[in-house]
Short mmCIF file of C-alpha atoms in Angstrom, two decimals:
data_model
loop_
_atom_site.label_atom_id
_atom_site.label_comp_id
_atom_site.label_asym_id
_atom_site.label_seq_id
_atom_site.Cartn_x
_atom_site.Cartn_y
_atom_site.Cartn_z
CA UNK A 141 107.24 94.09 110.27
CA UNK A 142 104.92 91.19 111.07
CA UNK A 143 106.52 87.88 112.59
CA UNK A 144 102.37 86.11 111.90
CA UNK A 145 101.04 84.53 109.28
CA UNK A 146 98.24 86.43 107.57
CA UNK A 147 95.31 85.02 105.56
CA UNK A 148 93.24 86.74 103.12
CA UNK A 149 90.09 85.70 101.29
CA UNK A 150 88.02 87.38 98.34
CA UNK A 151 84.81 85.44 96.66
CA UNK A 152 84.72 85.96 92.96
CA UNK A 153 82.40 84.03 90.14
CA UNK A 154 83.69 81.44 88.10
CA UNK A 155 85.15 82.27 84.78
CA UNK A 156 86.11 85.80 85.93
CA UNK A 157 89.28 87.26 84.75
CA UNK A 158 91.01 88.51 87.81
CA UNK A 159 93.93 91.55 88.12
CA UNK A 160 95.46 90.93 91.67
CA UNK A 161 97.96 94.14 92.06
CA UNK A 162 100.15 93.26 95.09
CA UNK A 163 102.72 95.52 96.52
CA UNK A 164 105.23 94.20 99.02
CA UNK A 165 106.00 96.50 101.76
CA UNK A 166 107.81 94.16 103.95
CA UNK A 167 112.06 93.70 103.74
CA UNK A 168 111.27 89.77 104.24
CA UNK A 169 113.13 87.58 101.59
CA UNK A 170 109.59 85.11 102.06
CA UNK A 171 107.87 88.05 100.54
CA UNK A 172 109.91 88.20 97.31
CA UNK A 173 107.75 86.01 95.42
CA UNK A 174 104.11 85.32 95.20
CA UNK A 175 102.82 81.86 93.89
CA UNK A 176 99.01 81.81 92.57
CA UNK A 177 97.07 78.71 92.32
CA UNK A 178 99.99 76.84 91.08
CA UNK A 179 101.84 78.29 88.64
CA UNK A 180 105.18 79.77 88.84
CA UNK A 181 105.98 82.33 91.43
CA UNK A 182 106.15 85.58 90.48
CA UNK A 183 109.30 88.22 91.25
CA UNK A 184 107.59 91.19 93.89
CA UNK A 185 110.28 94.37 93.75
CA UNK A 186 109.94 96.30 96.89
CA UNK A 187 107.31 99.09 96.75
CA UNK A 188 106.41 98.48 93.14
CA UNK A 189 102.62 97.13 92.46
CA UNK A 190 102.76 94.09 90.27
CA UNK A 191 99.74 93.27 88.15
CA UNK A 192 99.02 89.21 87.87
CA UNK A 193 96.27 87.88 85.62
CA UNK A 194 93.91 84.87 86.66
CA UNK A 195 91.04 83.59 85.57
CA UNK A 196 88.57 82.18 88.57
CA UNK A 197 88.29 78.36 88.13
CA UNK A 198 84.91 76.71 87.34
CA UNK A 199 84.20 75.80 90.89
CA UNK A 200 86.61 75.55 94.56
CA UNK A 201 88.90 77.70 95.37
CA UNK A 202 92.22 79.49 93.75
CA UNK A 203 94.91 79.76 96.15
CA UNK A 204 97.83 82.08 96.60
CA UNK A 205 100.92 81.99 99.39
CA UNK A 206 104.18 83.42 99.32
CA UNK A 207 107.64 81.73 99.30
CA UNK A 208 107.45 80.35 102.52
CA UNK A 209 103.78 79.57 102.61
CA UNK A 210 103.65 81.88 105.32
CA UNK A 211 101.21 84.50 103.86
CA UNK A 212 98.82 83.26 102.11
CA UNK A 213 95.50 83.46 101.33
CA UNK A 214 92.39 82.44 98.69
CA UNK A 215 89.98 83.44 95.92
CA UNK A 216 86.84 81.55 96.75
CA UNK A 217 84.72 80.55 93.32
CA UNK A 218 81.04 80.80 94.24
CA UNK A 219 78.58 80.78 91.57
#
């Protein structure tokens, strides 16, 4: 169990059609759900992968945090 936040960052080209799979591990109620760079959160079952779909925007960055903010981390567009 981990009490910290935790950041995580992954460079992609624009345009790119990105398949995050993201399994939660962790009993934490924060962890439950899983915004990306806006849209709705998304329901993440314990120990079951969960494919979401996004496409890299043209330039910036795409963001993604869990309920709480706490974990969250970043798809950096560089072209």
């Amino acid at each position: 169990s981990s009490s910290a936040a935790s950041d995580v960052y992954k460079r992609q080209r624009p345009g790119e059609v990105l398949l995050l799979v993201v399994t939660r591990t962790e009993e934490s109620d924060c962890l439950s759900q899983l915004a990306v760079g806006g849209a709705a959160p998304v329901a993440l079952p314990m120990n079951s992968p969960v494919e979401i779909a996004v496409t890299a925007p043209s330039s910036g960055t795409l963001t993604f945090a869990c309920g709480m903010d706490m974990f969250r981390g970043a798809i950096v567009v560089d072209g």
